[in-house]
């Protein structure tokens, strides 16, 4: 049997703990940022091409896509739960040169992702109509939402597996393979959107079909990537559903599940409250307000993808070096990430506040009321965007290092602890303005919580290299 020391991957893994962290982060961040921006492009493409339908039909279709975003977030939650749950541990195992155990965990994680995706498909297809209503779809655009969701549910197993493999490849330090998988699906999605939406006149349903096909192709490309280069091979005979492996996945992935799960719940809450506020506010209808929040969500998600891309380049560096107990390198990498994301946040804040109208006009065929509402919402959300330069690096550090309790608390803070209560209470007190300020207030409260949580982590990382983990 081949020994760990003879493994050809050993030299590469050693480089992860010896190359300057700034160089490593930038090298790993370039493909992850590229893949995230491409992902943002095809997310925007769905909304853009749907908005070009124009008129009420266009607004209803955009509202349907906005409501269905909760389901996309839920599917991503389970994919990231298993993907990051296995990948965080994989990176630490590779930092300790334990390749066989890492390979076993990779196969087990992918199997679990497929099972969860299959469960989502079955339950989603059975209860699609009541589920759409629960998410906030009103009678006027309920048929659009149901048609969209059927295709998304059909592709759920491929999507959860795709998110899982993407994370596993990144945490092995092979971000290029992860990028190829994401980009291939994204390019296909952008190409199919106008065909299904405009040429075949499938409207919102066409956008969902394009997404389903592209996500399936992305999964197949990512799976092929696991059998190339020095990536861990996925073999069915390495699946091991032991208590140890399942606990590692749960501990490592719980923050992602809480983060994405509460994101889905918060979007549902916002959509339902937007419907209530829209119906109660003179001159505004529910579909227009939901569509406006949907447009801004896609814009802000795009801006946030750069931060996430930088953080994803940081995570394998953090995991490898924390596993090797090189705490000084982890500290240095963390502060480099904070500075890099702060620079990007400053650009977004300035640009968003000064040019909000021009940004919203990227959707020229949206109704005037939708664009008017979106401009105000965008300016409010840009006001507190800067806090992400501390919150995101802190949460990624804690999760990658295996600090499950702290990472889980911070992961659910923005969407669960703050945004959902604010979205439920503030609109009832202040009407439309209360709904608009709910998200920026949640951002600021999350920042205040993140300061002491990450300060504790940094104190732990101040111990000499090689000391036992806490």
GROMACS .gro file of C-alpha atoms in nm:
model
  470
    1UNK     CA    1   0.000   0.000   0.000
    2UNK     CA    2   0.123   0.348  -0.083
    3UNK     CA    3   0.237   0.538   0.224
    4UNK     CA    4   0.138   0.892   0.304
    5UNK     CA    5   0.498   1.010   0.260
    6UNK     CA    6   0.516   0.866  -0.089
    7UNK     CA    7   0.199   1.038  -0.202
    8UNK     CA    8   0.275   1.272  -0.498
    9UNK     CA    9   0.046   1.536  -0.348
   10UNK     CA   10   0.280   1.584  -0.050
   11UNK     CA   11   0.494   1.855  -0.213
   12UNK     CA   12   0.190   2.058  -0.308
   13UNK     CA   13   0.042   2.034   0.041
   14UNK     CA   14   0.371   2.146   0.192
   15UNK     CA   15   0.365   2.455  -0.030
   16UNK     CA   16   0.034   2.552   0.130
   17UNK     CA   17   0.217   2.585   0.461
   18UNK     CA   18   0.538   2.750   0.335
   19UNK     CA   19   0.448   2.990   0.051
   20UNK     CA   20   0.380   3.351   0.168
   21UNK     CA   21   0.013   3.371   0.264
   22UNK     CA   22  -0.052   3.687   0.060
   23UNK     CA   23   0.071   3.513  -0.252
   24UNK     CA   24  -0.135   3.204  -0.179
   25UNK     CA   25  -0.457   3.396  -0.112
   26UNK     CA   26  -0.425   3.602  -0.428
   27UNK     CA   27  -0.340   3.296  -0.636
   28UNK     CA   28  -0.637   3.100  -0.502
   29UNK     CA   29  -0.870   3.401  -0.505
   30UNK     CA   30  -0.835   3.485  -0.875
   31UNK     CA   31  -1.019   3.175  -1.001
   32UNK     CA   32  -1.272   3.186  -0.715
   33UNK     CA   33  -1.353   3.554  -0.777
   34UNK     CA   34  -1.380   3.482  -1.150
   35UNK     CA   35  -1.618   3.193  -1.087
   36UNK     CA   36  -1.823   3.397  -0.839
   37UNK     CA   37  -1.853   3.690  -1.082
   38UNK     CA   38  -1.956   3.456  -1.359
   39UNK     CA   39  -2.211   3.306  -1.121
   40UNK     CA   40  -2.334   3.658  -1.051
   41UNK     CA   41  -2.354   3.722  -1.425
   42UNK     CA   42  -2.586   3.433  -1.487
   43UNK     CA   43  -2.792   3.515  -1.177
   44UNK     CA   44  -2.833   3.866  -1.317
   45UNK     CA   45  -2.899   3.719  -1.662
   46UNK     CA   46  -3.207   3.536  -1.532
   47UNK     CA   47  -3.349   3.855  -1.385
   48UNK     CA   48  -3.238   4.070  -1.679
   49UNK     CA   49  -3.390   3.858  -1.953
   50UNK     CA   50  -3.708   3.806  -1.752
   51UNK     CA   51  -3.735   4.183  -1.699
   52UNK     CA   52  -3.711   4.241  -2.078
   53UNK     CA   53  -4.053   4.078  -2.114
   54UNK     CA   54  -4.181   4.418  -2.007
   55UNK     CA   55  -4.511   4.539  -1.863
   56UNK     CA   56  -4.709   4.355  -1.598
   57UNK     CA   57  -4.600   4.017  -1.733
   58UNK     CA   58  -4.238   4.118  -1.685
   59UNK     CA   59  -4.299   4.241  -1.331
   60UNK     CA   60  -4.485   3.921  -1.241
   61UNK     CA   61  -4.199   3.713  -1.384
   62UNK     CA   62  -3.934   3.909  -1.193
   63UNK     CA   63  -4.143   3.875  -0.876
   64UNK     CA   64  -4.164   3.498  -0.936
   65UNK     CA   65  -3.786   3.470  -0.978
   66UNK     CA   66  -3.738   3.680  -0.663
   67UNK     CA   67  -3.970   3.458  -0.459
   68UNK     CA   68  -3.804   3.143  -0.594
   69UNK     CA   69  -3.465   3.274  -0.479
   70UNK     CA   70  -3.553   3.134  -0.136
   71UNK     CA   71  -3.555   2.783  -0.282
   72UNK     CA   72  -3.221   2.840  -0.454
   73UNK     CA   73  -3.082   2.957  -0.120
   74UNK     CA   74  -3.226   2.650   0.053
   75UNK     CA   75  -3.072   2.409  -0.200
   76UNK     CA   76  -2.742   2.593  -0.170
   77UNK     CA   77  -2.772   2.568   0.209
   78UNK     CA   78  -2.775   2.189   0.199
   79UNK     CA   79  -2.506   2.173  -0.070
   80UNK     CA   80  -2.277   2.402   0.130
   81UNK     CA   81  -2.367   2.222   0.453
   82UNK     CA   82  -2.223   1.897   0.322
   83UNK     CA   83  -1.961   2.060   0.096
   84UNK     CA   84  -1.805   2.291   0.351
   85UNK     CA   85  -1.873   2.041   0.628
   86UNK     CA   86  -1.651   1.785   0.455
   87UNK     CA   87  -1.412   2.034   0.294
   88UNK     CA   88  -1.319   2.217   0.615
   89UNK     CA   89  -1.209   1.890   0.771
   90UNK     CA   90  -1.043   1.779   0.446
   91UNK     CA   91  -0.820   2.088   0.442
   92UNK     CA   92  -0.708   2.028   0.800
   93UNK     CA   93  -0.645   1.658   0.726
   94UNK     CA   94  -0.435   1.749   0.424
   95UNK     CA   95  -0.244   1.997   0.638
   96UNK     CA   96  -0.154   1.697   0.854
   97UNK     CA   97  -0.079   1.484   0.542
   98UNK     CA   98  -0.364   1.238   0.613
   99UNK     CA   99  -0.465   1.180   0.249
  100UNK     CA  100  -0.655   0.847   0.291
  101UNK     CA  101  -0.890   0.990   0.552
  102UNK     CA  102  -0.944   1.305   0.343
  103UNK     CA  103  -1.033   1.092   0.040
  104UNK     CA  104  -1.284   0.893   0.245
  105UNK     CA  105  -1.449   1.210   0.371
  106UNK     CA  106  -1.473   1.353   0.017
  107UNK     CA  107  -1.666   1.049  -0.112
  108UNK     CA  108  -1.890   1.042   0.195
  109UNK     CA  109  -1.971   1.412   0.162
  110UNK     CA  110  -2.072   1.382  -0.204
  111UNK     CA  111  -2.298   1.084  -0.127
  112UNK     CA  112  -2.473   1.278   0.150
  113UNK     CA  113  -2.520   1.578  -0.082
  114UNK     CA  114  -2.690   1.357  -0.340
  115UNK     CA  115  -2.927   1.207  -0.083
  116UNK     CA  116  -3.027   1.551   0.049
  117UNK     CA  117  -3.084   1.678  -0.306
  118UNK     CA  118  -3.307   1.381  -0.386
  119UNK     CA  119  -3.519   1.448  -0.077
  120UNK     CA  120  -3.561   1.813  -0.182
  121UNK     CA  121  -3.668   1.700  -0.531
  122UNK     CA  122  -3.935   1.460  -0.401
  123UNK     CA  123  -4.083   1.693  -0.138
  124UNK     CA  124  -4.061   1.997  -0.366
  125UNK     CA  125  -4.244   1.840  -0.658
  126UNK     CA  126  -4.521   1.705  -0.432
  127UNK     CA  127  -4.585   2.033  -0.246
  128UNK     CA  128  -4.475   2.289  -0.507
  129UNK     CA  129  -4.798   2.496  -0.512
  130UNK     CA  130  -4.846   2.540  -0.135
  131UNK     CA  131  -4.471   2.591  -0.101
  132UNK     CA  132  -4.483   2.878  -0.353
  133UNK     CA  133  -4.762   3.044  -0.159
  134UNK     CA  134  -4.570   3.004   0.166
  135UNK     CA  135  -4.268   3.177   0.008
  136UNK     CA  136  -4.477   3.487  -0.062
  137UNK     CA  137  -4.611   3.432  -0.415
  138UNK     CA  138  -4.938   3.622  -0.458
  139UNK     CA  139  -5.228   3.502  -0.670
  140UNK     CA  140  -5.134   3.726  -0.963
  141UNK     CA  141  -4.794   3.562  -1.015
  142UNK     CA  142  -4.843   3.227  -0.839
  143UNK     CA  143  -4.856   3.031  -1.172
  144UNK     CA  144  -4.525   3.192  -1.279
  145UNK     CA  145  -4.365   3.090  -0.948
  146UNK     CA  146  -4.490   2.731  -0.962
  147UNK     CA  147  -4.365   2.688  -1.321
  148UNK     CA  148  -4.023   2.822  -1.219
  149UNK     CA  149  -3.993   2.607  -0.907
  150UNK     CA  150  -4.075   2.277  -1.080
  151UNK     CA  151  -3.755   2.292  -1.288
  152UNK     CA  152  -3.546   2.405  -0.990
  153UNK     CA  153  -3.668   2.116  -0.778
  154UNK     CA  154  -3.601   1.874  -1.065
  155UNK     CA  155  -3.234   1.977  -1.069
  156UNK     CA  156  -3.191   1.981  -0.689
  157UNK     CA  157  -2.974   1.663  -0.662
  158UNK     CA  158  -2.732   1.793  -0.926
  159UNK     CA  159  -2.722   2.134  -0.758
  160UNK     CA  160  -2.645   2.003  -0.408
  161UNK     CA  161  -2.373   1.776  -0.548
  162UNK     CA  162  -2.233   2.064  -0.755
  163UNK     CA  163  -2.207   2.293  -0.451
  164UNK     CA  164  -2.046   2.009  -0.254
  165UNK     CA  165  -1.778   1.935  -0.515
  166UNK     CA  166  -1.706   2.303  -0.568
  167UNK     CA  167  -1.621   2.344  -0.200
  168UNK     CA  168  -1.419   2.024  -0.180
  169UNK     CA  169  -1.202   2.122  -0.478
  170UNK     CA  170  -1.143   2.473  -0.342
  171UNK     CA  171  -1.040   2.353   0.002
  172UNK     CA  172  -0.784   2.121  -0.157
  173UNK     CA  173  -0.623   2.432  -0.305
  174UNK     CA  174  -0.749   2.349  -0.656
  175UNK     CA  175  -0.963   2.654  -0.721
  176UNK     CA  176  -0.901   2.640  -1.097
  177UNK     CA  177  -1.090   2.311  -1.131
  178UNK     CA  178  -1.374   2.453  -0.924
  179UNK     CA  179  -1.380   2.762  -1.146
  180UNK     CA  180  -1.398   2.556  -1.465
  181UNK     CA  181  -1.703   2.370  -1.334
  182UNK     CA  182  -1.885   2.687  -1.228
  183UNK     CA  183  -1.795   2.887  -1.539
  184UNK     CA  184  -1.901   2.613  -1.780
  185UNK     CA  185  -2.247   2.601  -1.627
  186UNK     CA  186  -2.273   2.980  -1.608
  187UNK     CA  187  -2.181   3.037  -1.972
  188UNK     CA  188  -2.437   2.777  -2.077
  189UNK     CA  189  -2.702   2.944  -1.859
  190UNK     CA  190  -2.643   3.286  -2.014
  191UNK     CA  191  -2.662   3.132  -2.362
  192UNK     CA  192  -2.985   2.943  -2.292
  193UNK     CA  193  -3.171   3.226  -2.114
  194UNK     CA  194  -3.255   3.435  -2.424
  195UNK     CA  195  -3.345   3.122  -2.622
  196UNK     CA  196  -3.594   2.988  -2.367
  197UNK     CA  197  -3.726   3.326  -2.246
  198UNK     CA  198  -3.738   3.535  -2.565
  199UNK     CA  199  -3.734   3.291  -2.859
  200UNK     CA  200  -3.948   3.012  -2.712
  201UNK     CA  201  -4.153   3.259  -2.498
  202UNK     CA  202  -4.130   3.043  -2.185
  203UNK     CA  203  -4.087   3.352  -1.960
  204UNK     CA  204  -4.000   3.266  -1.596
  205UNK     CA  205  -4.025   2.893  -1.666
  206UNK     CA  206  -3.759   2.933  -1.938
  207UNK     CA  207  -3.521   3.096  -1.691
  208UNK     CA  208  -3.565   2.802  -1.453
  209UNK     CA  209  -3.510   2.544  -1.728
  210UNK     CA  210  -3.188   2.720  -1.831
  211UNK     CA  211  -3.069   2.717  -1.470
  212UNK     CA  212  -3.156   2.348  -1.425
  213UNK     CA  213  -2.967   2.243  -1.738
  214UNK     CA  214  -2.662   2.458  -1.659
  215UNK     CA  215  -2.639   2.333  -1.299
  216UNK     CA  216  -2.651   1.973  -1.420
  217UNK     CA  217  -2.370   2.037  -1.668
  218UNK     CA  218  -2.170   2.216  -1.398
  219UNK     CA  219  -2.196   1.910  -1.172
  220UNK     CA  220  -2.074   1.675  -1.447
  221UNK     CA  221  -1.774   1.899  -1.520
  222UNK     CA  222  -1.686   1.925  -1.150
  223UNK     CA  223  -1.714   1.548  -1.108
  224UNK     CA  224  -1.480   1.496  -1.403
  225UNK     CA  225  -1.238   1.742  -1.240
  226UNK     CA  226  -1.202   1.521  -0.934
  227UNK     CA  227  -1.027   1.262  -1.153
  228UNK     CA  228  -0.771   1.507  -1.289
  229UNK     CA  229  -0.445   1.645  -1.151
  230UNK     CA  230  -0.375   1.594  -0.782
  231UNK     CA  231  -0.740   1.619  -0.672
  232UNK     CA  232  -0.883   1.364  -0.432
  233UNK     CA  233  -1.056   1.090  -0.635
  234UNK     CA  234  -1.425   1.021  -0.567
  235UNK     CA  235  -1.486   0.644  -0.543
  236UNK     CA  236  -1.805   0.477  -0.421
  237UNK     CA  237  -1.609   0.217  -0.225
  238UNK     CA  238  -1.465   0.495  -0.009
  239UNK     CA  239  -1.804   0.606   0.122
  240UNK     CA  240  -1.806   0.555   0.497
  241UNK     CA  241  -2.112   0.669   0.692
  242UNK     CA  242  -1.938   0.634   1.026
  243UNK     CA  243  -2.037   0.846   1.323
  244UNK     CA  244  -1.695   1.014   1.307
  245UNK     CA  245  -1.736   1.121   0.943
  246UNK     CA  246  -2.097   1.234   0.983
  247UNK     CA  247  -2.009   1.433   1.294
  248UNK     CA  248  -1.720   1.600   1.109
  249UNK     CA  249  -1.957   1.701   0.827
  250UNK     CA  250  -2.220   1.831   1.069
  251UNK     CA  251  -1.971   2.028   1.278
  252UNK     CA  252  -1.793   2.176   0.978
  253UNK     CA  253  -2.108   2.248   0.779
  254UNK     CA  254  -2.353   2.365   1.046
  255UNK     CA  255  -2.255   2.734   1.010
  256UNK     CA  256  -2.317   2.715   0.633
  257UNK     CA  257  -2.652   2.545   0.684
  258UNK     CA  258  -2.760   2.808   0.934
  259UNK     CA  259  -2.631   3.094   0.718
  260UNK     CA  260  -2.797   2.980   0.397
  261UNK     CA  261  -3.103   2.834   0.568
  262UNK     CA  262  -3.180   3.158   0.747
  263UNK     CA  263  -3.107   3.344   0.423
  264UNK     CA  264  -3.387   3.147   0.259
  265UNK     CA  265  -3.615   3.214   0.555
  266UNK     CA  266  -3.532   3.586   0.564
  267UNK     CA  267  -3.602   3.626   0.191
  268UNK     CA  268  -3.936   3.454   0.244
  269UNK     CA  269  -4.010   3.687   0.536
  270UNK     CA  270  -3.914   3.995   0.332
  271UNK     CA  271  -4.129   3.884   0.039
  272UNK     CA  272  -4.432   3.823   0.263
  273UNK     CA  273  -4.386   4.156   0.441
  274UNK     CA  274  -4.330   4.332   0.108
  275UNK     CA  275  -4.663   4.190  -0.005
  276UNK     CA  276  -4.834   4.323   0.307
  277UNK     CA  277  -4.668   4.666   0.285
  278UNK     CA  278  -4.732   4.688  -0.090
  279UNK     CA  279  -5.102   4.619  -0.047
  280UNK     CA  280  -5.126   4.869   0.240
  281UNK     CA  281  -4.931   5.153   0.070
  282UNK     CA  282  -5.112   5.377  -0.174
  283UNK     CA  283  -4.958   5.377  -0.522
  284UNK     CA  284  -4.754   5.057  -0.466
  285UNK     CA  285  -4.854   4.698  -0.536
  286UNK     CA  286  -4.708   4.381  -0.387
  287UNK     CA  287  -4.555   4.253  -0.712
  288UNK     CA  288  -4.369   4.580  -0.776
  289UNK     CA  289  -4.220   4.595  -0.425
  290UNK     CA  290  -4.116   4.228  -0.431
  291UNK     CA  291  -3.962   4.280  -0.777
  292UNK     CA  292  -3.770   4.587  -0.651
  293UNK     CA  293  -3.624   4.395  -0.356
  294UNK     CA  294  -3.541   4.115  -0.598
  295UNK     CA  295  -3.345   4.346  -0.830
  296UNK     CA  296  -3.147   4.495  -0.540
  297UNK     CA  297  -3.079   4.149  -0.399
  298UNK     CA  298  -2.916   4.042  -0.725
  299UNK     CA  299  -2.707   4.362  -0.737
  300UNK     CA  300  -2.584   4.337  -0.377
  301UNK     CA  301  -2.520   3.965  -0.412
  302UNK     CA  302  -2.297   4.042  -0.709
  303UNK     CA  303  -2.099   4.296  -0.502
  304UNK     CA  304  -2.070   4.050  -0.215
  305UNK     CA  305  -1.939   3.775  -0.446
  306UNK     CA  306  -1.602   3.950  -0.468
  307UNK     CA  307  -1.568   3.935  -0.089
  308UNK     CA  308  -1.676   3.572  -0.087
  309UNK     CA  309  -1.428   3.497  -0.366
  310UNK     CA  310  -1.142   3.649  -0.167
  311UNK     CA  311  -1.259   3.460   0.140
  312UNK     CA  312  -1.275   3.133  -0.050
  313UNK     CA  313  -0.915   3.187  -0.156
  314UNK     CA  314  -0.831   3.240   0.212
  315UNK     CA  315  -1.014   2.935   0.350
  316UNK     CA  316  -0.778   2.659   0.224
  317UNK     CA  317  -0.482   2.869   0.343
  318UNK     CA  318  -0.646   2.898   0.684
  319UNK     CA  319  -0.739   2.529   0.697
  320UNK     CA  320  -0.403   2.389   0.589
  321UNK     CA  321  -0.202   2.612   0.823
  322UNK     CA  322  -0.438   2.573   1.117
  323UNK     CA  323  -0.421   2.197   1.071
  324UNK     CA  324  -0.041   2.224   1.070
  325UNK     CA  325  -0.065   2.450   1.383
  326UNK     CA  326   0.109   2.740   1.209
  327UNK     CA  327  -0.096   3.004   1.389
  328UNK     CA  328   0.121   3.300   1.292
  329UNK     CA  329   0.048   3.229   0.925
  330UNK     CA  330  -0.326   3.208   0.996
  331UNK     CA  331  -0.318   3.547   1.173
  332UNK     CA  332  -0.125   3.706   0.889
  333UNK     CA  333  -0.364   3.561   0.631
  334UNK     CA  334  -0.668   3.687   0.823
  335UNK     CA  335  -0.549   4.047   0.842
  336UNK     CA  336  -0.452   4.044   0.475
  337UNK     CA  337  -0.806   3.931   0.389
  338UNK     CA  338  -0.960   4.206   0.604
  339UNK     CA  339  -0.756   4.475   0.427
  340UNK     CA  340  -0.831   4.341   0.080
  341UNK     CA  341  -1.206   4.316   0.142
  342UNK     CA  342  -1.213   4.661   0.306
  343UNK     CA  343  -1.076   4.815  -0.012
  344UNK     CA  344  -1.348   4.649  -0.220
  345UNK     CA  345  -1.622   4.745   0.028
  346UNK     CA  346  -1.519   5.109   0.005
  347UNK     CA  347  -1.552   5.099  -0.374
  348UNK     CA  348  -1.900   4.946  -0.352
  349UNK     CA  349  -2.025   5.196  -0.093
  350UNK     CA  350  -1.907   5.501  -0.288
  351UNK     CA  351  -2.023   5.371  -0.625
  352UNK     CA  352  -2.358   5.249  -0.492
  353UNK     CA  353  -2.445   5.574  -0.317
  354UNK     CA  354  -2.341   5.798  -0.606
  355UNK     CA  355  -2.467   5.595  -0.899
  356UNK     CA  356  -2.764   5.399  -0.762
  357UNK     CA  357  -2.994   5.514  -1.044
  358UNK     CA  358  -2.751   5.407  -1.314
  359UNK     CA  359  -2.700   5.068  -1.152
  360UNK     CA  360  -3.075   5.002  -1.136
  361UNK     CA  361  -3.106   5.109  -1.501
  362UNK     CA  362  -2.910   4.796  -1.592
  363UNK     CA  363  -3.266   4.659  -1.603
  364UNK     CA  364  -3.406   4.911  -1.854
  365UNK     CA  365  -3.732   4.727  -1.923
  366UNK     CA  366  -3.838   4.711  -1.558
  367UNK     CA  367  -4.143   4.921  -1.479
  368UNK     CA  368  -4.070   5.280  -1.356
  369UNK     CA  369  -4.220   5.212  -1.013
  370UNK     CA  370  -4.001   4.904  -0.967
  371UNK     CA  371  -3.687   5.104  -1.055
  372UNK     CA  372  -3.787   5.395  -0.831
  373UNK     CA  373  -3.830   5.165  -0.532
  374UNK     CA  374  -3.508   4.978  -0.612
  375UNK     CA  375  -3.295   5.295  -0.607
  376UNK     CA  376  -3.396   5.378  -0.250
  377UNK     CA  377  -3.351   5.020  -0.131
  378UNK     CA  378  -3.007   5.001  -0.294
  379UNK     CA  379  -2.883   5.319  -0.125
  380UNK     CA  380  -2.995   5.195   0.217
  381UNK     CA  381  -2.815   4.863   0.172
  382UNK     CA  382  -2.494   5.023   0.044
  383UNK     CA  383  -2.481   5.239   0.359
  384UNK     CA  384  -2.374   4.944   0.575
  385UNK     CA  385  -2.202   4.726   0.316
  386UNK     CA  386  -1.860   4.813   0.461
  387UNK     CA  387  -1.915   4.593   0.770
  388UNK     CA  388  -1.869   4.285   0.548
  389UNK     CA  389  -1.491   4.339   0.552
  390UNK     CA  390  -1.494   4.219   0.914
  391UNK     CA  391  -1.798   3.991   0.933
  392UNK     CA  392  -1.719   3.765   0.635
  393UNK     CA  393  -1.347   3.705   0.716
  394UNK     CA  394  -1.440   3.639   1.080
  395UNK     CA  395  -1.708   3.387   0.996
  396UNK     CA  396  -1.491   3.208   0.738
  397UNK     CA  397  -1.203   3.184   0.987
  398UNK     CA  398  -1.414   3.038   1.264
  399UNK     CA  399  -1.583   2.784   1.038
  400UNK     CA  400  -1.262   2.670   0.869
  401UNK     CA  401  -1.085   2.633   1.203
  402UNK     CA  402  -1.369   2.419   1.339
  403UNK     CA  403  -1.504   2.667   1.594
  404UNK     CA  404  -1.857   2.542   1.536
  405UNK     CA  405  -2.047   2.727   1.811
  406UNK     CA  406  -1.894   3.067   1.741
  407UNK     CA  407  -1.915   3.025   1.363
  408UNK     CA  408  -2.277   2.907   1.380
  409UNK     CA  409  -2.379   3.201   1.598
  410UNK     CA  410  -2.223   3.450   1.358
  411UNK     CA  411  -2.351   3.263   1.052
  412UNK     CA  412  -2.715   3.292   1.155
  413UNK     CA  413  -2.682   3.639   1.311
  414UNK     CA  414  -2.749   3.861   1.010
  415UNK     CA  415  -3.040   3.668   0.861
  416UNK     CA  416  -3.184   3.493   1.166
  417UNK     CA  417  -3.110   3.684   1.486
  418UNK     CA  418  -3.156   4.031   1.338
  419UNK     CA  419  -3.307   4.055   0.988
  420UNK     CA  420  -3.614   3.835   1.040
  421UNK     CA  421  -3.723   4.012   1.364
  422UNK     CA  422  -3.655   4.354   1.209
  423UNK     CA  423  -3.848   4.262   0.893
  424UNK     CA  424  -4.145   4.144   1.100
  425UNK     CA  425  -4.155   4.441   1.341
  426UNK     CA  426  -4.026   4.755   1.167
  427UNK     CA  427  -4.274   4.760   0.873
  428UNK     CA  428  -4.562   4.735   1.118
  429UNK     CA  429  -4.425   5.041   1.302
  430UNK     CA  430  -4.295   5.254   1.016
  431UNK     CA  431  -4.444   5.111   0.697
  432UNK     CA  432  -4.233   5.105   0.381
  433UNK     CA  433  -3.932   5.282   0.536
  434UNK     CA  434  -3.925   5.017   0.810
  435UNK     CA  435  -3.894   4.741   0.551
  436UNK     CA  436  -3.621   4.931   0.365
  437UNK     CA  437  -3.401   4.983   0.673
  438UNK     CA  438  -3.438   4.628   0.809
  439UNK     CA  439  -3.140   4.489   0.615
  440UNK     CA  440  -2.888   4.767   0.687
  441UNK     CA  441  -2.977   4.756   1.057
  442UNK     CA  442  -2.924   4.380   1.056
  443UNK     CA  443  -2.583   4.430   0.894
  444UNK     CA  444  -2.471   4.676   1.161
  445UNK     CA  445  -2.591   4.457   1.451
  446UNK     CA  446  -2.408   4.159   1.302
  447UNK     CA  447  -2.088   4.365   1.288
  448UNK     CA  448  -2.118   4.451   1.657
  449UNK     CA  449  -2.160   4.083   1.741
  450UNK     CA  450  -1.867   3.976   1.522
  451UNK     CA  451  -1.616   4.200   1.703
  452UNK     CA  452  -1.598   4.008   2.035
  453UNK     CA  453  -1.642   3.668   1.868
  454UNK     CA  454  -1.343   3.716   1.639
  455UNK     CA  455  -1.137   3.886   1.910
  456UNK     CA  456  -1.154   3.558   2.102
  457UNK     CA  457  -1.029   3.367   1.797
  458UNK     CA  458  -0.741   3.608   1.747
  459UNK     CA  459  -0.637   3.566   2.109
  460UNK     CA  460  -0.626   3.190   2.051
  461UNK     CA  461  -0.414   3.239   1.738
  462UNK     CA  462  -0.163   3.447   1.935
  463UNK     CA  463  -0.020   3.130   2.096
  464UNK     CA  464   0.313   3.001   1.962
  465UNK     CA  465   0.311   2.781   1.652
  466UNK     CA  466   0.279   2.411   1.730
  467UNK     CA  467   0.078   2.451   2.052
  468UNK     CA  468  -0.220   2.216   2.098
  469UNK     CA  469  -0.554   2.325   1.948
  470UNK     CA  470  -0.822   2.459   2.184
   0.00000   0.00000   0.00000
